[in-house]
XYZ file of C-alpha atoms in Angstrom:
764
model
C 118.297 -16.802 56.785
C 122.049 -17.431 56.778
C 121.570 -21.112 55.960
C 119.667 -20.277 52.767
C 122.273 -17.702 51.720
C 125.057 -20.271 52.302
C 123.159 -22.887 50.301
C 122.767 -20.499 47.351
C 126.416 -19.523 47.543
C 127.491 -23.190 47.529
C 125.395 -23.893 44.397
C 126.785 -20.850 42.611
C 130.292 -22.024 43.385
C 129.691 -25.378 41.657
C 131.460 -25.306 38.287
C 129.941 -28.511 36.866
C 126.454 -29.974 37.089
C 127.667 -33.095 38.864
C 128.910 -31.046 41.833
C 125.664 -29.117 41.909
C 123.571 -32.293 41.968
C 125.783 -33.730 44.698
C 125.291 -30.617 46.842
C 121.537 -30.610 46.256
C 121.164 -34.339 47.081
C 123.132 -33.819 50.277
C 120.943 -30.867 51.293
C 117.682 -32.645 50.393
C 118.721 -35.659 52.453
C 119.496 -33.346 55.402
C 116.113 -31.580 55.044
C 114.257 -34.881 54.754
C 115.849 -36.106 57.939
C 114.935 -32.850 59.745
C 111.312 -33.164 58.618
C 111.263 -36.784 59.693
C 112.543 -35.965 63.168
C 109.922 -33.250 63.618
C 109.852 -30.680 66.415
C 110.815 -27.861 64.016
C 109.804 -24.307 64.802
C 108.362 -21.921 62.259
C 111.732 -20.321 61.428
C 113.344 -23.684 60.653
C 110.397 -24.734 58.499
C 110.610 -21.468 56.604
C 114.373 -21.856 56.053
C 114.182 -25.422 54.868
C 111.171 -24.765 52.689
C 112.959 -21.769 51.129
C 115.806 -24.125 50.162
C 113.341 -26.527 48.634
C 111.683 -23.754 46.617
C 115.043 -22.501 45.380
C 115.986 -26.013 44.322
C 112.675 -26.320 42.447
C 113.302 -22.990 40.719
C 116.637 -24.310 39.491
C 114.709 -27.032 37.630
C 115.180 -30.023 39.930
C 112.302 -32.251 40.961
C 111.496 -32.138 44.676
C 109.207 -34.541 46.502
C 109.330 -33.169 50.049
C 108.066 -30.162 51.890
C 104.431 -30.175 50.790
C 102.885 -30.727 54.197
C 105.283 -28.218 55.765
C 104.134 -25.665 53.214
C 100.530 -26.343 54.185
C 101.418 -25.807 57.843
C 103.198 -22.510 57.117
C 100.172 -21.223 55.221
C 98.206 -21.535 58.451
C 100.879 -19.671 60.435
C 100.098 -16.378 62.134
C 103.442 -14.814 61.180
C 103.435 -13.036 57.841
C 106.990 -14.057 56.901
C 106.165 -17.730 57.447
C 102.814 -17.455 55.733
C 104.494 -15.744 52.744
C 106.956 -18.608 52.284
C 104.145 -21.146 52.658
C 102.075 -19.468 49.964
C 105.125 -19.236 47.692
C 105.772 -22.949 48.153
C 102.247 -24.159 47.444
C 102.013 -21.856 44.424
C 105.166 -23.352 42.923
C 105.081 -26.964 44.113
C 101.362 -27.719 43.643
C 99.132 -27.821 40.599
C 95.381 -27.506 40.327
C 94.840 -31.282 40.395
C 97.051 -31.938 43.395
C 95.321 -33.745 46.240
C 97.144 -31.551 48.784
C 95.369 -28.459 47.477
C 92.274 -29.515 49.374
C 94.197 -29.177 52.622
C 94.871 -25.444 52.087
C 91.370 -24.395 51.018
C 90.254 -23.636 54.579
C 93.423 -21.723 55.353
C 92.981 -19.642 52.221
C 89.345 -18.933 53.058
C 90.440 -17.829 56.529
C 92.977 -15.409 55.038
C 90.342 -14.019 52.666
C 88.114 -13.314 55.661
C 90.819 -11.535 57.673
C 91.080 -7.775 58.049
C 94.732 -7.853 57.011
C 95.039 -6.746 53.365
C 98.422 -8.494 53.092
C 96.892 -11.832 53.984
C 94.071 -11.153 51.557
C 96.539 -10.563 48.740
C 98.556 -13.643 49.536
C 95.382 -15.770 49.361
C 94.274 -14.125 46.116
C 97.689 -14.739 44.523
C 97.532 -18.393 45.457
C 93.979 -18.831 44.058
C 94.923 -17.159 40.776
C 98.077 -19.176 40.292
C 96.801 -22.584 41.319
C 93.209 -22.354 40.073
C 91.467 -25.668 39.808
C 87.792 -26.410 39.739
C 87.584 -27.393 43.398
C 89.240 -24.185 44.499
C 86.992 -22.204 42.176
C 83.858 -23.839 43.559
C 84.945 -23.322 47.147
C 86.425 -19.811 47.030
C 84.847 -17.938 44.112
C 82.143 -16.517 46.396
C 84.721 -15.246 48.881
C 86.698 -13.602 46.113
C 83.567 -11.938 44.816
C 82.751 -10.726 48.311
C 86.182 -9.086 48.566
C 85.649 -7.429 45.235
C 82.312 -5.809 46.064
C 83.009 -5.099 49.745
C 82.962 -1.306 50.471
C 85.657 -1.808 53.102
C 88.145 -3.438 50.729
C 91.152 -1.364 49.789
C 91.667 -0.509 46.134
C 94.629 -2.824 45.626
C 92.696 -5.717 47.154
C 89.729 -5.052 44.851
C 92.070 -4.952 41.866
C 93.629 -8.303 42.790
C 90.190 -9.789 43.539
C 88.899 -8.729 40.094
C 91.907 -10.275 38.369
C 91.613 -13.462 40.431
C 87.937 -13.764 39.498
C 88.899 -13.195 35.835
C 91.409 -16.012 36.058
C 88.870 -18.406 37.644
C 86.248 -17.453 35.037
C 88.547 -18.075 32.123
C 89.580 -21.405 33.551
C 86.200 -22.630 34.792
C 83.354 -20.386 33.471
C 80.694 -22.892 34.461
C 81.509 -22.391 38.165
C 81.100 -18.621 38.223
C 77.460 -17.362 38.355
C 78.273 -14.409 36.147
C 74.670 -13.413 35.479
C 73.858 -13.233 39.197
C 76.910 -11.088 39.944
C 76.660 -8.911 36.864
C 75.073 -5.743 38.341
C 77.368 -5.623 41.390
C 80.456 -6.048 39.240
C 79.353 -3.479 36.673
C 78.840 -0.910 39.432
C 82.578 -1.039 40.281
C 83.453 0.186 36.750
C 82.857 3.697 38.125
C 85.503 3.288 40.812
C 87.627 6.384 41.271
C 90.782 4.259 41.329
C 91.609 3.717 37.666
C 93.589 0.569 38.490
C 90.421 -0.997 39.936
C 88.402 0.294 36.989
C 90.866 -1.332 34.556
C 90.801 -4.711 36.335
C 87.023 -4.717 36.593
C 86.635 -3.671 32.949
C 88.782 -6.649 31.900
C 86.484 -8.906 33.951
C 83.302 -7.356 32.518
C 84.588 -7.583 28.985
C 85.338 -11.285 29.340
C 82.033 -12.132 30.967
C 80.072 -9.986 28.529
C 81.304 -12.172 25.651
C 79.402 -15.112 27.107
C 76.536 -13.220 28.789
C 75.948 -10.094 26.653
C 72.395 -9.451 27.839
C 73.315 -9.662 31.537
C 76.125 -7.164 31.130
C 74.264 -4.816 28.735
C 74.220 -1.998 31.301
C 77.992 -1.862 31.157
C 77.656 -0.216 27.728
C 76.476 3.115 29.043
C 79.076 3.139 31.799
C 81.824 2.451 29.292
C 80.697 5.292 27.051
C 80.463 7.735 29.948
C 83.916 6.756 31.245
C 85.389 7.187 27.768
C 83.773 10.603 27.404
C 85.223 11.707 30.758
C 88.685 10.571 29.782
C 88.845 11.677 26.127
C 86.632 14.755 25.998
C 86.484 16.097 29.555
C 90.097 15.114 30.399
C 88.957 13.759 33.743
C 91.925 11.750 34.938
C 94.814 11.994 37.371
C 98.330 12.776 36.241
C 99.721 9.521 37.582
C 97.787 7.562 34.941
C 99.164 9.508 31.970
C 101.480 7.357 29.896
C 103.707 9.432 27.591
C 101.037 12.156 27.283
C 98.308 9.529 26.575
C 95.747 9.226 29.370
C 95.169 5.683 30.630
C 95.706 3.916 27.231
C 95.053 0.454 28.735
C 91.665 1.407 30.123
C 90.658 3.191 26.880
C 91.548 0.104 24.838
C 89.547 -2.197 27.132
C 86.514 0.093 27.117
C 86.541 0.491 23.296
C 86.816 -3.292 22.929
C 83.933 -3.875 25.356
C 81.715 -1.551 23.275
C 82.368 -3.648 20.179
C 80.453 -6.613 21.645
C 77.171 -4.701 21.494
C 75.191 -3.241 18.549
C 74.816 0.460 17.906
C 72.637 1.994 20.667
C 69.125 3.204 19.934
C 69.493 6.213 22.217
C 70.497 9.176 19.988
C 72.205 10.954 22.877
C 74.342 7.949 23.722
C 75.157 7.454 20.048
C 76.162 11.072 19.681
C 78.453 10.733 22.727
C 80.161 7.731 21.163
C 80.652 9.567 17.872
C 82.169 12.547 19.694
C 84.595 10.287 21.559
C 85.644 8.488 18.351
C 86.009 11.690 16.396
C 88.176 13.148 19.152
C 90.395 10.057 19.196
C 90.849 10.138 15.404
C 91.616 13.864 15.433
C 94.125 13.447 18.270
C 95.973 10.819 16.205
C 96.904 13.517 13.697
C 99.451 14.895 16.196
C 102.970 13.791 15.398
C 104.186 11.280 18.027
C 106.828 12.444 20.417
C 108.547 9.091 20.800
C 108.007 5.348 20.286
C 106.059 4.839 23.520
C 103.710 7.720 22.713
C 103.225 6.365 19.229
C 102.442 2.858 20.469
C 99.917 4.017 23.065
C 98.261 6.366 20.590
C 97.980 3.745 17.890
C 96.534 1.133 20.276
C 93.664 3.469 21.108
C 93.230 4.638 17.482
C 92.889 1.151 15.999
C 90.356 0.092 18.630
C 88.419 3.287 17.924
C 88.397 2.509 14.166
C 87.204 -1.029 14.863
C 84.380 0.332 16.971
C 83.427 2.849 14.274
C 83.311 0.043 11.731
C 81.167 -2.006 14.054
C 78.676 0.854 14.547
C 78.186 2.045 10.961
C 80.431 1.359 7.961
C 78.839 4.170 5.982
C 79.559 6.894 8.558
C 81.883 9.822 7.990
C 84.146 8.464 10.759
C 84.758 5.260 8.790
C 85.485 7.237 5.617
C 88.062 9.259 7.534
C 89.460 6.091 9.050
C 89.812 4.411 5.651
C 92.125 7.244 4.540
C 94.228 6.752 7.710
C 94.434 3.000 7.110
C 95.738 3.623 3.593
C 98.597 5.530 5.191
C 99.225 2.965 7.893
C 99.755 0.031 5.492
C 102.579 2.062 3.906
C 104.259 2.765 7.236
C 107.862 1.824 7.838
C 106.984 0.380 11.206
C 106.056 -3.314 11.132
C 103.551 -3.062 13.976
C 101.695 -0.235 12.279
C 101.543 -2.113 8.960
C 100.264 -5.182 10.767
C 97.529 -3.258 12.606
C 96.607 -1.390 9.450
C 96.124 -4.555 7.437
C 94.162 -6.225 10.220
C 91.837 -3.277 10.671
C 91.368 -2.948 6.923
C 90.378 -6.640 6.854
C 87.757 -5.793 9.463
C 86.532 -2.973 7.229
C 86.407 -5.304 4.215
C 84.464 -7.840 6.279
C 81.731 -5.363 7.125
C 81.674 -2.622 4.469
C 79.000 -2.492 1.817
C 81.489 -1.190 -0.755
C 85.045 -2.418 -1.254
C 86.114 0.417 -3.520
C 88.021 2.377 -0.782
C 90.022 -0.801 -0.140
C 90.599 -1.741 -3.775
C 92.418 1.539 -4.190
C 95.254 -0.011 -2.145
C 95.194 -3.445 -3.839
C 98.705 -3.270 -5.211
C 100.102 -2.206 -1.836
C 98.296 -5.035 -0.160
C 99.686 -7.533 -2.674
C 103.182 -6.220 -1.927
C 102.632 -7.036 1.737
C 102.860 -10.740 0.765
C 106.581 -10.159 0.341
C 107.034 -8.483 3.752
C 109.872 -9.807 5.839
C 107.589 -10.347 8.827
C 105.382 -13.450 8.692
C 102.634 -11.823 10.752
C 102.314 -9.043 8.186
C 102.248 -11.607 5.360
C 99.469 -13.485 7.179
C 97.393 -10.296 7.553
C 97.992 -9.538 3.887
C 96.581 -12.897 2.902
C 93.591 -12.349 5.184
C 92.925 -8.930 3.688
C 93.127 -10.170 0.098
C 90.734 -12.959 0.966
C 88.265 -10.495 2.526
C 88.393 -7.883 -0.270
C 87.991 -10.349 -3.124
C 84.937 -10.163 -5.356
C 84.020 -11.021 -8.977
C 85.906 -8.006 -10.401
C 89.305 -8.834 -8.889
C 89.061 -12.550 -8.149
C 91.328 -13.652 -10.944
C 94.069 -11.191 -10.007
C 93.945 -11.999 -6.319
C 93.827 -15.769 -6.825
C 96.697 -15.564 -9.272
C 98.803 -13.616 -6.818
C 97.984 -16.006 -3.983
C 98.964 -18.968 -6.167
C 102.271 -17.319 -6.985
C 102.943 -16.507 -3.364
C 102.093 -19.987 -2.191
C 105.192 -21.363 -3.920
C 107.387 -19.405 -1.525
C 105.059 -19.090 1.443
C 105.906 -20.356 4.897
C 104.680 -23.883 5.578
C 102.652 -22.490 8.475
C 100.568 -20.481 5.986
C 100.116 -22.948 3.138
C 97.230 -25.094 4.370
C 95.186 -22.037 5.259
C 96.034 -20.446 1.934
C 94.893 -23.551 0.085
C 91.503 -23.313 1.768
C 91.176 -19.608 0.967
C 92.192 -20.044 -2.660
C 89.730 -22.945 -3.062
C 86.885 -20.906 -1.508
C 87.568 -17.806 -3.626
C 87.857 -19.886 -6.799
C 84.543 -21.578 -6.202
C 82.756 -18.462 -4.941
C 83.761 -16.033 -7.659
C 84.276 -18.295 -10.691
C 82.568 -16.880 -13.797
C 83.640 -19.761 -16.080
C 84.141 -23.411 -15.380
C 87.383 -23.657 -17.286
C 89.063 -21.086 -14.992
C 87.809 -22.930 -11.947
C 89.144 -26.300 -13.132
C 92.482 -24.869 -14.185
C 92.968 -23.009 -10.930
C 91.932 -25.863 -8.656
C 94.086 -28.405 -10.470
C 97.023 -26.025 -10.356
C 96.370 -25.599 -6.635
C 96.314 -29.344 -5.979
C 99.400 -29.844 -8.088
C 101.468 -27.137 -6.451
C 100.282 -27.328 -2.844
C 100.809 -31.068 -2.459
C 100.428 -32.280 1.113
C 98.876 -29.004 2.196
C 95.691 -29.773 0.254
C 93.172 -31.145 2.713
C 90.666 -33.784 1.756
C 87.812 -31.292 1.790
C 89.367 -29.460 -1.173
C 89.508 -32.376 -3.609
C 86.190 -33.742 -2.345
C 84.630 -30.409 -3.281
C 86.243 -30.417 -6.756
C 84.729 -33.794 -7.571
C 81.332 -32.735 -6.211
C 81.278 -29.679 -8.502
C 82.521 -31.548 -11.554
C 79.945 -34.299 -11.113
C 77.156 -31.756 -10.768
C 77.991 -29.743 -13.913
C 77.947 -31.510 -17.264
C 79.512 -28.527 -19.056
C 82.790 -28.983 -17.223
C 83.132 -32.769 -17.166
C 84.885 -33.254 -20.470
C 87.207 -30.271 -19.875
C 88.041 -31.535 -16.382
C 88.866 -34.986 -17.689
C 91.173 -33.521 -20.319
C 93.028 -31.282 -17.863
C 93.392 -33.877 -15.134
C 94.920 -36.326 -17.659
C 97.448 -33.619 -18.635
C 98.425 -33.158 -14.981
C 98.790 -36.962 -14.544
C 101.179 -37.057 -17.480
C 103.436 -34.380 -15.956
C 106.819 -35.373 -14.511
C 105.678 -34.820 -10.913
C 102.237 -35.636 -9.654
C 101.030 -35.517 -6.066
C 98.849 -38.274 -4.635
C 95.865 -35.917 -4.236
C 96.003 -35.305 -8.006
C 96.008 -39.053 -8.559
C 92.869 -39.364 -6.434
C 91.136 -36.613 -8.386
C 92.310 -38.123 -11.654
C 91.172 -41.597 -10.688
C 87.698 -40.432 -9.797
C 87.159 -38.059 -12.740
C 88.641 -40.389 -15.395
C 86.671 -43.297 -13.970
C 83.430 -41.308 -14.368
C 84.099 -39.237 -17.445
C 87.145 -40.741 -19.146
C 84.891 -42.022 -21.941
C 84.110 -38.411 -22.938
C 87.731 -37.899 -24.083
C 88.465 -41.476 -25.254
C 88.581 -40.381 -28.920
C 90.921 -37.457 -28.320
C 94.580 -37.733 -29.339
C 96.664 -39.023 -26.418
C 93.568 -39.902 -24.387
C 92.681 -43.372 -25.642
C 91.493 -45.912 -23.040
C 94.843 -47.738 -22.975
C 96.734 -44.432 -22.582
C 94.444 -43.376 -19.727
C 95.003 -46.767 -18.067
C 98.788 -46.707 -18.444
C 99.028 -43.082 -17.259
C 96.994 -43.718 -14.109
C 98.392 -47.181 -13.274
C 101.998 -46.021 -13.649
C 101.377 -43.757 -10.659
C 99.849 -46.361 -8.412
C 103.051 -47.988 -7.070
C 103.878 -44.967 -4.894
C 100.367 -44.414 -3.585
C 98.795 -45.243 -0.242
C 96.392 -48.118 0.232
C 93.362 -45.820 0.173
C 94.367 -44.340 -3.159
C 95.003 -47.791 -4.648
C 91.559 -48.833 -3.474
C 90.131 -45.845 -5.355
C 92.116 -46.743 -8.458
C 90.767 -50.300 -8.388
C 87.260 -48.859 -8.510
C 88.323 -46.763 -11.471
C 89.632 -49.862 -13.236
C 86.402 -51.777 -12.800
C 84.581 -48.683 -14.196
C 86.795 -48.874 -17.252
C 86.139 -52.625 -17.426
C 82.518 -51.713 -18.186
C 83.282 -48.694 -20.448
C 86.286 -49.930 -22.439
C 86.058 -53.658 -23.316
C 89.254 -53.265 -25.443
C 91.441 -53.005 -22.303
C 89.658 -55.768 -20.405
C 92.677 -58.061 -20.512
C 95.040 -55.471 -18.970
C 92.579 -54.556 -16.252
C 91.831 -58.178 -15.277
C 95.580 -58.844 -15.064
C 96.010 -56.009 -12.532
C 92.894 -57.059 -10.582
C 94.077 -60.651 -10.347
C 97.410 -59.504 -8.964
C 95.652 -57.536 -6.270
C 93.731 -60.649 -5.210
C 96.878 -61.838 -3.458
C 98.067 -58.661 -1.674
C 98.288 -58.574 2.100
C 95.960 -55.607 2.567
C 92.506 -57.032 3.287
C 90.595 -54.120 1.737
C 92.477 -54.215 -1.555
C 92.199 -57.994 -1.689
C 88.465 -57.932 -1.071
C 87.889 -55.283 -3.687
C 89.916 -57.144 -6.267
C 88.098 -60.413 -5.592
C 84.671 -58.777 -5.826
C 85.548 -56.896 -9.032
C 86.939 -60.009 -10.702
C 83.772 -61.896 -9.707
C 81.686 -59.163 -11.308
C 83.796 -59.272 -14.474
C 83.567 -63.078 -14.807
C 79.758 -63.286 -14.584
C 78.048 -64.779 -17.647
C 76.364 -61.519 -18.527
C 77.238 -57.842 -17.907
C 73.920 -56.737 -16.471
C 75.066 -56.539 -12.874
C 78.415 -54.993 -13.846
C 76.646 -52.296 -15.814
C 74.249 -51.612 -12.963
C 76.988 -51.361 -10.350
C 79.182 -49.195 -12.608
C 76.409 -46.850 -13.624
C 77.321 -43.200 -13.860
C 77.411 -41.193 -10.648
C 74.195 -39.200 -10.106
C 74.483 -35.502 -9.302
C 74.957 -34.544 -5.686
C 72.172 -32.696 -3.947
C 72.881 -28.961 -3.917
C 74.493 -28.133 -0.621
C 77.111 -25.991 1.007
C 80.827 -26.480 0.895
C 82.673 -27.541 4.020
C 85.691 -25.453 3.169
C 84.408 -22.354 4.982
C 83.728 -24.342 8.111
C 87.282 -25.688 8.038
C 88.669 -22.201 7.557
C 86.536 -20.752 10.404
C 87.736 -23.444 12.744
C 91.266 -22.302 12.099
C 90.393 -18.824 13.327
C 88.882 -19.887 16.610
C 90.284 -17.561 19.222
C 91.601 -18.688 22.531
C 91.325 -15.357 24.249
C 88.870 -12.515 23.548
C 86.335 -13.498 20.943
C 86.198 -11.650 17.647
C 83.169 -9.644 16.689
C 83.867 -10.438 13.052
C 85.493 -13.206 10.988
C 87.808 -12.984 8.063
C 85.817 -12.860 4.883
C 83.432 -10.552 3.037
C 80.271 -8.905 4.235
C 78.185 -11.881 3.155
C 80.143 -14.115 5.512
C 79.713 -11.752 8.454
C 76.113 -10.667 7.878
C 74.572 -13.866 9.118
C 76.725 -13.850 12.226
C 75.847 -10.275 13.032
C 72.166 -10.979 12.610
C 72.355 -13.973 14.888
C 74.196 -11.867 17.473
C 71.538 -9.149 17.411
C 68.732 -11.700 17.693
C 70.489 -13.235 20.648
C 70.676 -9.919 22.435
C 67.026 -9.151 21.721
C 65.904 -12.510 23.102
C 68.126 -12.191 26.147
C 70.044 -15.387 25.463
C 73.501 -16.011 26.765
C 74.628 -17.774 23.615
C 78.384 -17.906 23.972
C 79.367 -14.303 23.154
C 79.625 -12.217 20.076
C 80.420 -15.112 17.735
C 77.440 -17.484 17.715
C 78.068 -20.658 15.847
C 75.758 -22.444 13.507
C 74.076 -25.769 14.149
C 76.098 -28.869 13.512
C 75.406 -30.593 10.201
C 73.289 -33.745 10.165
C 75.197 -36.979 10.559
C 74.620 -39.847 8.121
C 75.876 -43.112 9.589
C 78.131 -45.157 7.381
C 76.972 -48.448 8.763
C 76.249 -50.265 5.500
C 78.853 -50.776 2.856
C 77.560 -50.118 -0.640
C 78.786 -52.101 -3.599
C 78.282 -49.117 -5.871
C 81.689 -48.606 -7.408
C 81.068 -44.914 -7.878
C 80.769 -44.219 -4.224
C 81.176 -46.301 -1.118
C 83.471 -48.762 -2.806
C 85.960 -45.961 -3.046
C 86.102 -45.575 0.699
C 89.257 -46.428 2.565
C 88.842 -49.625 4.524
C 85.858 -51.532 5.615
C 85.462 -49.670 8.904
C 84.889 -46.107 7.803
C 84.596 -43.493 10.561
C 81.082 -41.997 10.769
C 82.318 -38.503 11.464
C 80.172 -35.497 10.772
C 82.284 -34.592 7.788
C 81.058 -37.694 5.986
C 77.549 -36.311 5.920
C 78.703 -33.475 3.651
C 80.813 -35.690 1.420
C 78.970 -38.975 1.104
C 79.662 -40.646 -2.174
C 83.327 -39.764 -2.262
C 86.436 -41.286 -0.844
C 85.639 -41.305 2.838
C 89.113 -42.265 4.015
C 90.070 -42.544 7.602
C 91.530 -39.188 8.741
C 95.115 -38.496 7.724
C 97.710 -37.994 10.417
C 97.025 -34.677 11.953
C 93.348 -34.757 11.116
C 92.121 -37.204 13.668
C 89.631 -34.654 14.979
C 87.962 -34.356 11.597
C 84.543 -34.388 13.229
C 85.036 -30.718 14.046
C 85.007 -29.781 10.412
C 81.258 -29.813 9.927
C 79.983 -28.234 13.113
C 78.559 -25.156 11.368
C 76.823 -24.975 8.057
C 78.390 -22.867 5.358
C 77.406 -21.215 2.124
C 74.181 -23.026 1.461
C 71.704 -25.352 3.100
C 72.527 -28.287 5.321
C 71.251 -31.097 3.110
C 73.481 -33.984 2.197
C 74.392 -35.181 -1.273
C 72.341 -37.823 -2.863
C 73.269 -41.455 -2.330
C 75.330 -42.897 -5.145
C 74.039 -45.089 -7.840
C 72.772 -48.677 -7.765
C 73.608 -50.664 -4.662
C 73.062 -54.241 -3.648
C 72.316 -55.684 -0.241
C 75.254 -56.018 2.100
C 75.957 -56.845 5.699
C 76.229 -54.063 8.220
C 79.626 -53.331 9.622
C 80.789 -51.808 12.881
C 81.849 -48.361 11.638
C 82.791 -46.662 14.936
C 86.486 -47.134 15.822
C 87.445 -47.719 19.426
C 89.518 -44.558 19.556
C 90.389 -41.633 17.335
C 93.421 -42.500 15.218
C 92.988 -46.243 15.691
C 94.265 -46.949 12.198
C 97.411 -45.007 12.963
C 97.993 -46.907 16.178
C 97.397 -50.250 14.405
C 99.815 -49.451 11.590
C 102.473 -48.516 14.077
C 102.002 -51.771 16.060
C 102.429 -53.790 12.842
C 106.119 -52.942 12.708
C 106.942 -51.677 16.212
C 107.290 -53.889 19.339
C 105.337 -51.415 21.486
C 102.739 -48.689 21.139
C 99.293 -47.420 22.071
C 96.427 -49.890 21.735
C 93.505 -47.837 23.120
C 93.228 -44.257 24.375
C 90.519 -41.949 25.646
C 90.220 -39.101 28.156
C 90.298 -41.479 31.110
C 92.749 -44.238 30.236
C 95.540 -45.203 27.888
C 96.316 -48.860 27.177
C 99.663 -49.786 25.655
C 100.902 -52.999 24.074
C 104.406 -54.351 24.256
C 105.606 -57.592 22.689
C 108.743 -59.561 23.390
C 110.080 -62.631 21.576
C 112.610 -65.111 22.937
C 114.132 -67.545 20.528
C 111.481 -69.092 18.294
C 108.606 -68.046 20.577
């Protein structure tokens, strides 16, 4: 196509962008006129469409040529059909209306005898995708895959196309119905087909383990032929390692199923794993050989851990892992730490891992952030009562210099370890307050909610906590989260330290109030509740508190103004009976689980292959493994190897309580009734911070204990119900922006977005 070559040459000759744009606009106008005139033959359509595609590849928007591409797809000439498929693949997306016009042409090409046409159609389906295309053509793709007349390269492309459609729209693919026919192709003599089908089986088995259970034996037999019997062709040997990609896929597939009951099959697996581990002792010939060998070895170790952590294979593997985390190669250190975290998550004894504790701590200073992240995960997984103080101390030190991407996750892990392995309340309080003080904005609301819950429930720590939090409030720098904790704890238990030097009521008041001018509205609302608590506990500072409350009666914020008016009205009543009832001490929360683990697990949700384990100790993983085994026994397709727990119960926040100890500390009258509130009722149920609009996800699975909710706070009085459900997530954020910006979002959901724009002319 001389015209295309000349067009490309002209664009390359342009020295500035303006000349290039001028040439493109001229050419697009010429092509548009040609398309408008019609009567073009196939060659001309192909030439002009090639120019359009090249222009699109350069990054320019094109709005012509779509119908011509559809026509070329239906052409009988391969060269024209090829350009047509290339154009629709690049110019159309899965939601394009024009995609519907090519479905029949694609189906026709799938039905043809020509393998080239089959492959063009499969490429288009895989690249465009879309639910309509999946519904219409998935059956045809499956037919090509299982057809005995299909060539190997067509089967391979069909398997990968089906994999793409399943990952995109799993609900459209009847995986359970097709399971047996797909599994049968795993024995294909062509190892390329076997690799593609194994990838498909592995993905589907994660969601339908029982339907694909028969793939287990085929995977074991194929591994035995490759590793032990050396049954493979020379063309699939990669740097003296036979078919490393297929071996990795097969080993990973086996990890989604429990240890087999058949002793012969189990013996075969052990033989394969032992051979792989022994082969790894050979010194690598080059980098490629080393990479391929290590990829297989680490998957084999993961499978051995999954089968039996007490086996001789795992003991041998633990020694190897100790060497790997000392390796000079970053990739090997990373894989060693990750696999050792898997061992720590499943092993009954952590002693083999504790031998390398100092080395693991040193990994926190590694130059590669991925290695540092794996080091944090491993320290979290290997922590127990004996080494908790050392590990938490090291994590706190490292957090001061850690990357911002790691800090929020580290805060959750430190908080969980401190709560889980604390042997004395003083250490818990000191550590958590130090964490809140040093981590600042990276401390999520769940962390300080949990601190208050534990302090309220344990009388032995209340006085100590009040003393320590007052010390932190007196420091030169104090984060807002510390002010929230201080306001709540001093409001409840400040009277326990009122006689201590430096902790008199007036000193507590001045210390806390001096921090309020830089706080958000929600924190100030909490502090007002603290003040009215003190109004009841410390009559000697009544005058100072009433002065502050009266000032807040005239602020612009409706929530602060309403609180101040109500609290002043309580204080000015003839007797203090109602004030004492409302300000009664907070009752203990009902014993329940922490939401910190749920928040952490949500951070580890995978977007690709699902994990068979989660970061944490054996207690964390035991329940998940038991649920997985029960699912397989019952024949349920429960979403793969990582079943999730039931969502926590939701307690609507429809009625506003006047109890100062609880609901009066909420942020705003219209509190969001998200699931997380059920686990934290009685605390500061603020609207989600920026970045946490989807806070409802945080309580979808129960954690360390039962799923009961804390007890309702103290005495309440009748109140009017409020509409607690916002129109849209982040409504408060949108409203605040509109208060000072002339335009912004007013309402938003999955279907529509409504914006608001204001203009003023003169005095109007």
